Coordinates of C-alpha atoms and ligand atoms in Angstrom, one line a residue:
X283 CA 93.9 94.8 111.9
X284 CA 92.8 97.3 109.5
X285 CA 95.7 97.4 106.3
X286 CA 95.8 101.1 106.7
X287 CA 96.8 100.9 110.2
X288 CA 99.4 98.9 109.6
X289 CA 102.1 101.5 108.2
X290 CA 101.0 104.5 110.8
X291 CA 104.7 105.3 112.1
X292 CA 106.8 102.9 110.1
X293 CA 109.6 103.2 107.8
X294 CA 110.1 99.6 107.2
X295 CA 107.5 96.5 107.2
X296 CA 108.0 92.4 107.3
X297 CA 105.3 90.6 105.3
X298 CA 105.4 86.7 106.1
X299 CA 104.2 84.1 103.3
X300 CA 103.5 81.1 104.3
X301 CA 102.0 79.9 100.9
X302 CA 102.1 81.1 97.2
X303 CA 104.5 84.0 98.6
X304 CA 107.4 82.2 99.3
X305 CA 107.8 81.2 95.5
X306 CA 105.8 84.3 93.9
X307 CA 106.4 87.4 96.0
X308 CA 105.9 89.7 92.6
X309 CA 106.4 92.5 94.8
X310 CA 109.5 95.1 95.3
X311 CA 111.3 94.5 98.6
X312 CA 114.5 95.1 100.3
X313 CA 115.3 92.0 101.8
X314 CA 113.6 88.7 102.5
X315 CA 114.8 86.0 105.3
X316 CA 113.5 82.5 105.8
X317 CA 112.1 81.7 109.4
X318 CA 108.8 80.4 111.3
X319 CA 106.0 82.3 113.3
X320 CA 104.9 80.5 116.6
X321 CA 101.5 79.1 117.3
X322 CA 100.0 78.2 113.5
X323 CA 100.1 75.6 111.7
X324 CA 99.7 75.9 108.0
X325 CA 96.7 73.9 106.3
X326 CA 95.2 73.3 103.1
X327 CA 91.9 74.4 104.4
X328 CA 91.0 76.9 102.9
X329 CA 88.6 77.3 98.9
X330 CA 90.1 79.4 96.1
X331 CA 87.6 80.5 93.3
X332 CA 90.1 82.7 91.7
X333 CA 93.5 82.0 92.0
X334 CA 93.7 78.2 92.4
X335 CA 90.0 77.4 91.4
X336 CA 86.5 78.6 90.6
X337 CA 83.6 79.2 91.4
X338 CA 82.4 75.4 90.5
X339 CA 85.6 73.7 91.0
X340 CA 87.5 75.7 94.1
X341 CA 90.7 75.1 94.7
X342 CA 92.4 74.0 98.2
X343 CA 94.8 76.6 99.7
X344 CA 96.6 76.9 102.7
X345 CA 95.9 79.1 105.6
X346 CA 97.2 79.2 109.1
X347 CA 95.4 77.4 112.2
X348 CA 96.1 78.4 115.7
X349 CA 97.9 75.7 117.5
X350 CA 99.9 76.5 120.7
X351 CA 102.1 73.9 120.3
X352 CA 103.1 74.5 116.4
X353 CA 104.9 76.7 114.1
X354 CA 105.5 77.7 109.9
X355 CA 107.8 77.8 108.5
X356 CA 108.2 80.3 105.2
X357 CA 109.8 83.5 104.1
X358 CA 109.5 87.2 105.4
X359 CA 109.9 89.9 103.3
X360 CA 111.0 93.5 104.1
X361 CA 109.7 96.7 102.4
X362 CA 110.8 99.7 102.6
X363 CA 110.0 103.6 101.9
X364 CA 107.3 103.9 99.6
X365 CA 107.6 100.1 98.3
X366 CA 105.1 99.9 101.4
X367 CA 102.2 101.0 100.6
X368 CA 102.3 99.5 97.1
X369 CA 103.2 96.3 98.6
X370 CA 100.0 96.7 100.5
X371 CA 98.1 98.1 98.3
X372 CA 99.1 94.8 95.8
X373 CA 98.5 92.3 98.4
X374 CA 95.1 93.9 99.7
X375 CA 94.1 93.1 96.0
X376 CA 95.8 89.8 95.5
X377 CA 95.5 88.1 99.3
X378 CA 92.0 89.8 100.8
X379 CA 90.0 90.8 98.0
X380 CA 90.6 88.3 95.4
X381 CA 91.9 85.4 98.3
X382 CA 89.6 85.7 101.3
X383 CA 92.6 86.2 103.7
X384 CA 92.6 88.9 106.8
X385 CA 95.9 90.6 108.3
X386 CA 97.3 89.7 111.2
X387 CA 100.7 91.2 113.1
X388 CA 102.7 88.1 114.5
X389 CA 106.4 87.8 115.5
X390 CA 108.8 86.2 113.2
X391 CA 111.6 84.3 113.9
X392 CA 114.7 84.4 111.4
X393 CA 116.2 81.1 110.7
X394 CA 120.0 81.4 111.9
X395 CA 122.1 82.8 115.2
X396 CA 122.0 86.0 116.6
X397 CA 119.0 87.3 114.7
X398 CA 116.2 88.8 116.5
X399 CA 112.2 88.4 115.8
X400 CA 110.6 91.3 114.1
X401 CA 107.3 92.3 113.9
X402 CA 106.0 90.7 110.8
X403 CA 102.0 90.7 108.7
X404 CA 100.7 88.0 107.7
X405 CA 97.3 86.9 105.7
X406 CA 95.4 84.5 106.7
X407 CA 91.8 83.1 106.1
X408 CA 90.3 82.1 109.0
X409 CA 86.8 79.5 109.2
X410 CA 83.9 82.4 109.1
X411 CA 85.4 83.4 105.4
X412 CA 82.3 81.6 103.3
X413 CA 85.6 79.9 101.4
X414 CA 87.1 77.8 104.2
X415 CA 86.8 74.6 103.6
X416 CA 88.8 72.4 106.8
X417 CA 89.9 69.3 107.5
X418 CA 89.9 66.4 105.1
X419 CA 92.2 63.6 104.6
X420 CA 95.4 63.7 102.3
X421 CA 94.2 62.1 99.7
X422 CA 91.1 63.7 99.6
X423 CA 92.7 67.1 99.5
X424 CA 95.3 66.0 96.9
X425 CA 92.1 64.4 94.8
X426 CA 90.8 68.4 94.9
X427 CA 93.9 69.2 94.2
X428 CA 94.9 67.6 91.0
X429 CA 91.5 69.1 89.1
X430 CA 91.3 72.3 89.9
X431 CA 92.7 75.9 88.0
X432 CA 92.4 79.1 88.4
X433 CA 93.4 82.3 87.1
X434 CA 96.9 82.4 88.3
X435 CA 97.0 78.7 87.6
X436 CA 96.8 74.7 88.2
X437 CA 96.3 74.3 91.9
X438 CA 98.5 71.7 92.1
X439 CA 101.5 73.8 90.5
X440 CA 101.0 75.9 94.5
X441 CA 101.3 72.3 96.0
X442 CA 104.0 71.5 94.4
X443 CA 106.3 74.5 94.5
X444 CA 105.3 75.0 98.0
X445 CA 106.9 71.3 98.8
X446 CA 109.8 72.5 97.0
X447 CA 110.6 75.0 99.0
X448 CA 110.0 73.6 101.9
X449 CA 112.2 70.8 100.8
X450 CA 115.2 72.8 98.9
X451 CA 115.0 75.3 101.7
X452 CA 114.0 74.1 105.1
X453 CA 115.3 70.3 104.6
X454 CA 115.3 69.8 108.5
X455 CA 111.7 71.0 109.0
X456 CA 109.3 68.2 108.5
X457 CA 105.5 69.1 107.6
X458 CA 103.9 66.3 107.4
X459 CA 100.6 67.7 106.0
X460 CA 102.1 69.4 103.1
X461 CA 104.4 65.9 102.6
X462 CA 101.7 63.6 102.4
X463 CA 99.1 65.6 100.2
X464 CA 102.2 66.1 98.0
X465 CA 102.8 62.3 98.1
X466 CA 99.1 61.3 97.5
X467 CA 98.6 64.0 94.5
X468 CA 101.6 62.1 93.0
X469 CA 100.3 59.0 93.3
X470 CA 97.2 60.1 91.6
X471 CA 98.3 61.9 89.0
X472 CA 99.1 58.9 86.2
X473 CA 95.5 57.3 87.5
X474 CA 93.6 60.3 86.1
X475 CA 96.3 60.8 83.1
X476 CA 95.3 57.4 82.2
X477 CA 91.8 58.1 82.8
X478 CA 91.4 61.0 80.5
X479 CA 93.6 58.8 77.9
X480 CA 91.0 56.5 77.9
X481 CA 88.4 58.4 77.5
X482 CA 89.6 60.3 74.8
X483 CA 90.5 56.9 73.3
X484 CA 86.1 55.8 73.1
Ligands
SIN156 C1 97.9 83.8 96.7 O1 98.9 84.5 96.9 O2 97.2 83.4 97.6 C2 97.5 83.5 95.3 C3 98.5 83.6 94.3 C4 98.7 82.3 93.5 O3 98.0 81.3 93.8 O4 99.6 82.2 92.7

């Protein structure tokens, strides 16, 4: 979907993060409602040489994968009025140019009773982006993890506020992928304190 076409005949648009969004919005919006989109799964898959990592040392992001039988959870946020095409216009810049990440329309699914799905956008960064990265184990993701910075930060400062939120705010939805790359960058974190210690120390 083209982001122009997006806003033809709306007065009010969803945006779903799934990622860095659900802690940083840094855009104006009306409302925002935590929920889950149907048939993705979220995965640090893909590279970041800006945000989260350069061009030498890119960072691991997530991105959504389809996968029938899964879902995300994460936080939709509504614009309204002219807030839209700023908020666009923002994320175009932040998410596509300087991220990698596409648009796609999904349905999202408020967390609660009596609430209805709404039409939502969400980025995502799918394999042919010359960034993806895919699969690799925990601990090898968490090892990438743990080294790498970029302009808006230490890539593992987007791990760990994304467990956060997951864990503060969706404490009955388990993600095991996001868990155990958050467990394994824990675990490595003294070893290459202590490593950097000692060389310093020579
Ligand atoms: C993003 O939204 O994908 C990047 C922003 C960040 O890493 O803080």
């Amino acid at each position: 979907m083209k982001p122009q076409d997006i806003l033809l005949g709306k007065n009010s648009l969803w945006i779903f993060g799934y990622g860095s969004l659900v802690w940083k919005p840094d855009f104006k919006y009306k409302k925002s409602k935590v929920g889950y989109i149907r048939g993705y799964k979220r995965r640090f898959w893909h590279g970041d040489n800006f945000h989260r990592g350069d061009d030498e040392m890119p960072g691991r992001v997530v991105t959504l994968i389809e996968d029938d039988d899964a879902c995300t959870w994460g936080t939709a946020f509504e614009v309204i009025g002219t807030q839209m095409e700023e908020c666009l216009k923002y994320l175009n810049m932040r998410e596509s140019v300087r991220g990698g990440y596409i648009t796609k329309l999904v349905e999202f699914f408020p967390h609660g009773q009596n609430q209805l799905p709404v039409p939502a956008v969400v980025y995502i960064a799918t394999p042919e982006n010359p960034m993806y990265l895919g699969p690799a184990s925990p601990e090898e993701i968490a090892a990438q993890i743990i080294v790498c910075k970029g302009n808006s930060g230490h890539n593992i400062e987007y791990l760990l506020r994304l467990a956060e939120f997951m864990r503060i705010t969706c404490p009955d939805v388990e993600d095991t992928h996001l868990f155990s790359i958050e467990a394994a960058a824990l675990t490595l974190v003294p070893i290459l304190l202590a490593s950097k210690k000692s060389v310093s120390v020579l």
